[in-house]
mmCIF file of C-alpha atoms in Angstrom:
data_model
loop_
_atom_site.group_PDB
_atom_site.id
_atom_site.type_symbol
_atom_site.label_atom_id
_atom_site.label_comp_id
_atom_site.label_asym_id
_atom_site.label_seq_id
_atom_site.Cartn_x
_atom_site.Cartn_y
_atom_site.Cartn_z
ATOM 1 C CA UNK A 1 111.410 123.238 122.490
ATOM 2 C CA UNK A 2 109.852 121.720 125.528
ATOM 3 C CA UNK A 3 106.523 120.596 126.081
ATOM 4 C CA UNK A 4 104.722 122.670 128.346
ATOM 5 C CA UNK A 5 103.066 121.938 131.735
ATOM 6 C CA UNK A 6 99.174 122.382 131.802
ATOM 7 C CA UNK A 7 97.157 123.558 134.588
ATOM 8 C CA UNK A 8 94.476 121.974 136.549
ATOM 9 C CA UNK A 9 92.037 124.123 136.143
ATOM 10 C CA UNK A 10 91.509 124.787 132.401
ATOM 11 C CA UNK A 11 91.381 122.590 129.606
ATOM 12 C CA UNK A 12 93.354 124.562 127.364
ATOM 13 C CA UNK A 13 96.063 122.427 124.970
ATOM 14 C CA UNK A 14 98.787 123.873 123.083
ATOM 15 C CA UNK A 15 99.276 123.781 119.243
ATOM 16 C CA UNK A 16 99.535 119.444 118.313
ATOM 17 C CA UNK A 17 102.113 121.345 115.892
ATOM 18 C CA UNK A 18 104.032 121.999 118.806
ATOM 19 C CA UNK A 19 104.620 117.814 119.876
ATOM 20 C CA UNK A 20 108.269 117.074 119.901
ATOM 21 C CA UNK A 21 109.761 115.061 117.239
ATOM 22 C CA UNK A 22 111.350 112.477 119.881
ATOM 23 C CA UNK A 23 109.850 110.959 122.021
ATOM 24 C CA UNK A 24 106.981 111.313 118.848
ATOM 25 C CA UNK A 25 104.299 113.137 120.023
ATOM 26 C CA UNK A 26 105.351 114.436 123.533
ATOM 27 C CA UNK A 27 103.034 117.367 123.239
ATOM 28 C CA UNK A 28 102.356 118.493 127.019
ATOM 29 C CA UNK A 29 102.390 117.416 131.013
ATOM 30 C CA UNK A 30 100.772 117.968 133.926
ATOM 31 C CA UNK A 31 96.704 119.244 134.048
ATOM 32 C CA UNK A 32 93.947 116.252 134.963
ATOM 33 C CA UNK A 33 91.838 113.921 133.954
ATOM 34 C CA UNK A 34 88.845 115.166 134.137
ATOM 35 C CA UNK A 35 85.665 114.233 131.723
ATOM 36 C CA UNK A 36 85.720 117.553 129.918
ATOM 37 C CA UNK A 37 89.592 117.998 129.344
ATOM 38 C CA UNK A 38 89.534 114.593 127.957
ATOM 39 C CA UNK A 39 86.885 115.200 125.412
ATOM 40 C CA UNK A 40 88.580 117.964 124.520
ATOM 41 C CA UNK A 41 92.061 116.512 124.085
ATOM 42 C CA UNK A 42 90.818 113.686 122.172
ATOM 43 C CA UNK A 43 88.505 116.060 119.685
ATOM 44 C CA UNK A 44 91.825 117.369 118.819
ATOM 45 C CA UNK A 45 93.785 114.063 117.667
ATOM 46 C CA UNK A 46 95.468 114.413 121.910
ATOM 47 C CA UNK A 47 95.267 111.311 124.058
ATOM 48 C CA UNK A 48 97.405 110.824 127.493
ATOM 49 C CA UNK A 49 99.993 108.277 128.260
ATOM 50 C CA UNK A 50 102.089 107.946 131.349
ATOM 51 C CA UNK A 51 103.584 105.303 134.053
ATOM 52 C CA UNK A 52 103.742 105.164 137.709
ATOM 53 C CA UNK A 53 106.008 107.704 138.704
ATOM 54 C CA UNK A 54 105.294 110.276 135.600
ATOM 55 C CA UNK A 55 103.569 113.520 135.772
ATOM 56 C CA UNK A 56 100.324 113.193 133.163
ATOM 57 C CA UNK A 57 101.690 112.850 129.840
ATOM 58 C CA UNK A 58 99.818 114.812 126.653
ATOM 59 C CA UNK A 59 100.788 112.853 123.029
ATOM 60 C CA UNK A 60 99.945 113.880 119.316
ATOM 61 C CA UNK A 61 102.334 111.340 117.529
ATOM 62 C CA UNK A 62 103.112 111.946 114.056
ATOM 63 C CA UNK A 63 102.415 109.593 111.767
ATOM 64 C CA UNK A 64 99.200 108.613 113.324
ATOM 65 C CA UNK A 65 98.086 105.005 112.942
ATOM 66 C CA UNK A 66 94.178 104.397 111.942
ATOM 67 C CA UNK A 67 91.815 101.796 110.562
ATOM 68 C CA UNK A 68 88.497 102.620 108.515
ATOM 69 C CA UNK A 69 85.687 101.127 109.806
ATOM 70 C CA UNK A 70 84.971 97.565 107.540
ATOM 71 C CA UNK A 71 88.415 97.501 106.407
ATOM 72 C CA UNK A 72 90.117 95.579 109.453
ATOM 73 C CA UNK A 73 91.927 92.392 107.358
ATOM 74 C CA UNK A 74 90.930 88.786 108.388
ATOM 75 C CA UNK A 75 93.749 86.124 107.549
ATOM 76 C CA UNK A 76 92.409 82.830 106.162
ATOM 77 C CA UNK A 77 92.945 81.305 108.957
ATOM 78 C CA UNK A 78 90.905 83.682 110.880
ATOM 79 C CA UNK A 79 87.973 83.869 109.257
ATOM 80 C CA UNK A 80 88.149 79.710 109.704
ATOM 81 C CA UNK A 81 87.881 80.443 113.085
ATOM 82 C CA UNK A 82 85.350 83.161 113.147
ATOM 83 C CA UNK A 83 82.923 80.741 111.459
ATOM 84 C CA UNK A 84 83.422 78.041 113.753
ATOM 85 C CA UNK A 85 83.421 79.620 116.478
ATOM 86 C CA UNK A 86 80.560 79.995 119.381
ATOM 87 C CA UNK A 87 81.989 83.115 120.866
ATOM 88 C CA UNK A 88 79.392 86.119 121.572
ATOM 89 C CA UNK A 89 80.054 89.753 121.322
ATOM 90 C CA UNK A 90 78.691 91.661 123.973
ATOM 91 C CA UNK A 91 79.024 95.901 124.225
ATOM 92 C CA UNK A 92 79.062 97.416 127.306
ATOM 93 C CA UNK A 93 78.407 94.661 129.792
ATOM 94 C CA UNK A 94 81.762 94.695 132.010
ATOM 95 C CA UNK A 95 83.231 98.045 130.975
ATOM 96 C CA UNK A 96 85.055 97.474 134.283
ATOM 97 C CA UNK A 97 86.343 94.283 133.934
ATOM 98 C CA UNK A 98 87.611 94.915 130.358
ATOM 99 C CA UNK A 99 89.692 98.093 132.391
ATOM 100 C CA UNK A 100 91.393 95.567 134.384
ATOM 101 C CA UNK A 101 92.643 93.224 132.106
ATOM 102 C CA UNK A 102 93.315 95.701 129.648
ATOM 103 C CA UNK A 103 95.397 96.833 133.276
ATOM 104 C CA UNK A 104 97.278 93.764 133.796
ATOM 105 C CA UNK A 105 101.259 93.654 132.789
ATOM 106 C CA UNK A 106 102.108 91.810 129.781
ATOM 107 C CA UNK A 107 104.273 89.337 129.203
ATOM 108 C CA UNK A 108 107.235 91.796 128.047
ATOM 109 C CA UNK A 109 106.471 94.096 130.975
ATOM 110 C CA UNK A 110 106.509 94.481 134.601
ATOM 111 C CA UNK A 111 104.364 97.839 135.166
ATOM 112 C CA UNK A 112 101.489 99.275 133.336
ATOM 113 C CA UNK A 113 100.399 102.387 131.886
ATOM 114 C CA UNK A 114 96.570 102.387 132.888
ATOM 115 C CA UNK A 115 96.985 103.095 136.204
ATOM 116 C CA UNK A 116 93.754 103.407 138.872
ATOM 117 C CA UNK A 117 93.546 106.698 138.189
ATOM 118 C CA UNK A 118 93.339 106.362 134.479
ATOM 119 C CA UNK A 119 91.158 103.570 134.949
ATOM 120 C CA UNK A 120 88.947 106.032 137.220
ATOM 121 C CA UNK A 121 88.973 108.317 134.364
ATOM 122 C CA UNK A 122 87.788 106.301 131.678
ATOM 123 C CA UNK A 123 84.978 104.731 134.120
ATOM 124 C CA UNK A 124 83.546 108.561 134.281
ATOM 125 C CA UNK A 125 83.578 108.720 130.426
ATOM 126 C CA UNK A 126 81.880 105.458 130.614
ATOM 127 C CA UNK A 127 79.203 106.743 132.955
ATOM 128 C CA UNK A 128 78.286 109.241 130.588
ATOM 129 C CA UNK A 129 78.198 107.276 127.132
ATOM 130 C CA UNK A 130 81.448 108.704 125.967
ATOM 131 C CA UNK A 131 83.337 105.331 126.328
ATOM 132 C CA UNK A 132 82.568 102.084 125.624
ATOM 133 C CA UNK A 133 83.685 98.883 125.622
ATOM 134 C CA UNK A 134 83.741 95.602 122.998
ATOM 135 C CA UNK A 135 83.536 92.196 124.928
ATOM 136 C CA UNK A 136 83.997 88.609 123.530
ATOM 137 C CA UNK A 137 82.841 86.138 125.498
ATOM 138 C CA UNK A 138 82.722 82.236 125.857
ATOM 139 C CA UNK A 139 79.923 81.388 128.037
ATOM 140 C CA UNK A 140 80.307 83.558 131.050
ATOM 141 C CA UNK A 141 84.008 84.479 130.542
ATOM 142 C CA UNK A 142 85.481 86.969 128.943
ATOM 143 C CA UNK A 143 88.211 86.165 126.356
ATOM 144 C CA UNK A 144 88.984 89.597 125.272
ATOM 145 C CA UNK A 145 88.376 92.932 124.368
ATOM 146 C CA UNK A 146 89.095 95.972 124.136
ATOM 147 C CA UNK A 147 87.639 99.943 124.941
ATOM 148 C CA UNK A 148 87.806 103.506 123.907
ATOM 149 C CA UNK A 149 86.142 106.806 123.449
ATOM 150 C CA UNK A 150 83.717 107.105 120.850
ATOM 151 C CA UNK A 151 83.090 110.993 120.012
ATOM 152 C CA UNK A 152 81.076 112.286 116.742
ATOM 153 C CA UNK A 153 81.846 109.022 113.947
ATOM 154 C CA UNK A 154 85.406 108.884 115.482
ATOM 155 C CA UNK A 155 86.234 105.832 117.486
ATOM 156 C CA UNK A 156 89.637 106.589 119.596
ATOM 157 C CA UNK A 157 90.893 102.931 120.557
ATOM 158 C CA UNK A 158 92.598 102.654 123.887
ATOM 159 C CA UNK A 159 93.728 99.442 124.721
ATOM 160 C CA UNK A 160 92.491 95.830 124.428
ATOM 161 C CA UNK A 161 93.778 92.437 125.530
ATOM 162 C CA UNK A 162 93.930 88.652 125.177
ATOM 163 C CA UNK A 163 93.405 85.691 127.699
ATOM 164 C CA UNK A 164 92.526 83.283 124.800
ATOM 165 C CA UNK A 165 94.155 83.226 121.246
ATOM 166 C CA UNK A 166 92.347 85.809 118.759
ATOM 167 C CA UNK A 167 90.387 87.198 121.483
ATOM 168 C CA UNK A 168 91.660 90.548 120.575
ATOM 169 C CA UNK A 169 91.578 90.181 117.066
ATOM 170 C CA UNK A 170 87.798 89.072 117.410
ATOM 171 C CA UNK A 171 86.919 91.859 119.507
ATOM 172 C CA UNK A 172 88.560 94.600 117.016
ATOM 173 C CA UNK A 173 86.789 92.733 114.009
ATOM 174 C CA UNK A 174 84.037 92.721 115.640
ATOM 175 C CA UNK A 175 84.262 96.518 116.515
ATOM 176 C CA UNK A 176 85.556 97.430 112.499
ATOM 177 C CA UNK A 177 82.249 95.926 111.559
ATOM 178 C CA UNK A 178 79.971 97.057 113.854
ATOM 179 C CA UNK A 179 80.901 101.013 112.945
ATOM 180 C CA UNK A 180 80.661 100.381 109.261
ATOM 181 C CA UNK A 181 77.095 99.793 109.921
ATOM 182 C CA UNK A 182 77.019 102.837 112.281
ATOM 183 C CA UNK A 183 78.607 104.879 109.260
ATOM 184 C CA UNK A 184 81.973 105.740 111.277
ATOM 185 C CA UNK A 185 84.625 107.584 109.917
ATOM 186 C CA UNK A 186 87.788 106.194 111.694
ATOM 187 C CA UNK A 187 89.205 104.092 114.189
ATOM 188 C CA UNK A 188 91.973 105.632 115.707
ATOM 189 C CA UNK A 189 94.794 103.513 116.981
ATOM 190 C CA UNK A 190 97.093 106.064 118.562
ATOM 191 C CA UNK A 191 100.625 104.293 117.354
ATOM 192 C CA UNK A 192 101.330 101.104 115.706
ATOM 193 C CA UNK A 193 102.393 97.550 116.291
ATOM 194 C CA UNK A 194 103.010 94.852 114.179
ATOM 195 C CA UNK A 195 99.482 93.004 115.823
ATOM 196 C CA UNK A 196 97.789 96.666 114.061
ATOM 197 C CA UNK A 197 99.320 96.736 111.149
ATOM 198 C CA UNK A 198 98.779 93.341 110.215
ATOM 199 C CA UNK A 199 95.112 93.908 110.920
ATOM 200 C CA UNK A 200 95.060 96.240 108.564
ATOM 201 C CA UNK A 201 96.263 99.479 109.973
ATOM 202 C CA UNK A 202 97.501 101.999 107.898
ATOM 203 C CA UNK A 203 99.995 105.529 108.574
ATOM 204 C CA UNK A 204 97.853 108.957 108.542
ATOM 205 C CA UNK A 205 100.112 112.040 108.909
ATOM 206 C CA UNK A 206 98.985 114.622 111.646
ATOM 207 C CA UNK A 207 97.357 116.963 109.381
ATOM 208 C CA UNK A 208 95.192 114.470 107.331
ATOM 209 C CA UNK A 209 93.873 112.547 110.808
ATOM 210 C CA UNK A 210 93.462 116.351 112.237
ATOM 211 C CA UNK A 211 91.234 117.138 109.147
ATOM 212 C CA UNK A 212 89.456 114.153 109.580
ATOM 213 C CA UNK A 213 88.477 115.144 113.212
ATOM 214 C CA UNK A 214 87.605 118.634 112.528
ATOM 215 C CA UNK A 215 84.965 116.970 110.081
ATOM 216 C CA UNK A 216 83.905 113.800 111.508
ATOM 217 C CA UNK A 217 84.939 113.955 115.687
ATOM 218 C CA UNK A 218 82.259 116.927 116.541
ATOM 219 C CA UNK A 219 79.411 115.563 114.389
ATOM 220 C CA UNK A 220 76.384 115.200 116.480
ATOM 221 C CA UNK A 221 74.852 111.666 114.972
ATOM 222 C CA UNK A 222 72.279 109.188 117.211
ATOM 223 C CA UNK A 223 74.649 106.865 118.997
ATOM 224 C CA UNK A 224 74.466 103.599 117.829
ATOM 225 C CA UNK A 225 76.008 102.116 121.364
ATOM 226 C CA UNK A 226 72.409 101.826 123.421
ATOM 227 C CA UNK A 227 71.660 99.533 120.036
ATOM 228 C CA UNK A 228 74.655 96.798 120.878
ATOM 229 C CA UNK A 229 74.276 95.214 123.716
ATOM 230 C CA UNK A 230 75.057 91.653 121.759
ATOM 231 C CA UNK A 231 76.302 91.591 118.516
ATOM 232 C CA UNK A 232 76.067 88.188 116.565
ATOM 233 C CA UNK A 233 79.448 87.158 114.526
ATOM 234 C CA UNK A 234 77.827 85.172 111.388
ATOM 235 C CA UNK A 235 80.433 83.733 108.603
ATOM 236 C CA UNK A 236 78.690 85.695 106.389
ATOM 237 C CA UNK A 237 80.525 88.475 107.218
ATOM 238 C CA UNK A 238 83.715 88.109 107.141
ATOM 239 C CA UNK A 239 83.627 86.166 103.687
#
């Protein structure tokens, strides 16, 4: 079976059922990146990935890798550093500028997937509340972060980076906590990596995440993002 190329104007997916086995996930090509055929692709567990060069690429992987909100682990030596530490959380201040280093090439690679035009995408979600981004800051400078589309009490992470040590880890901590107090279902990490799973990411299979979006991803509940503009780290916490 192939996948199958989508058209531009509609924002009809195939079956996830129909993803190929290898590459996992490979569900689709082609169609845009528009605000509404993203909402809809995500709403059903479908999330795009591609490099320079590619048509758009469609992906349902199965297994499909997710934390629950509150249940991100903190290492001892972490949560040392968390309560010394004079780093501010900050939602939705440089949505941008989280896009661009969340952009740049890492140290194992050359290119990058979020190209401008994904980067244009995501901006439009932005614009209209449907993505948002978590910021940690020292001073006036960010030291990482990451974003994502928040739809229902599903939170689909995208991508998030470093340009001090933790600064990732502090910004999905940060994130973990902040929708346990918002009553989220999930965070959904798309696939895994040892940095995920030793956060304390865990294997769904497509069927259980899929039942957890029909239930949770379409529920209309008062957005707790207007709410977050700063968000405090105490100890407390994270003891």
């Amino acid at each position: 079976m192939r996948p199958q190329w989508l058209r531009a104007d509609t924002g009809w997916f195939p079956p996830t059922s129909s993803a190929l086995n290898e590459p996992n996930g490979l569900l689709a090509l082609g169609g845009d990146l528009t605000s509404t055929r993203l909402i809809n692709a995500y709403q059903r567990g479908i999330f795009p990935w591609y490099s320079e060069g590619q048509p758009i690429l469609w992906w349902s992987p199965d297994p499909r890798v997710v934390i629950y909100p509150g249940q991100a682990h903190i290492s001892t030596s972490l949560k040392k550093f968390l309560c010394k530490s004079t780093w501010q959380i900050r939602v939705n201040q440089a949505f941008r500028q989280v896009l661009k280093y969340c952009a740049a090439p890492r140290r194992d690679s050359h290119g990058t997937w979020l190209l401008d035009e994904m980067q244009h995408a995501y901006a439009q979600l932005h614009s209209v509340g449907v993505a948002h981004s978590i910021e940690v800051w020292a001073d006036d400078q960010l030291q990482g972060g990451l974003y994502g589309v928040s739809l229902g009490k599903v939170f689909f992470g995208e991508s998030m980076f470093s340009r001090a040590e933790n600064g990732s880890k502090v910004a999905l901590i940060a994130l973990s906590h902040m929708l346990k107090e918002a009553n989220f279902a999930l965070i959904d990490c798309q696939v895994g990596n040892p940095h995920l799973f030793s956060m304390g990411a865990i294997q769904l299979n497509r069927a259980k995440f899929e039942a957890l979006l029909h239930h949770y991803a379409s529920v209309r509940t008062e957005s707790p993002w207007p709410n977050w503009s700063t968000l405090s780290l105490p100890c407390e916490h994270f003891i």
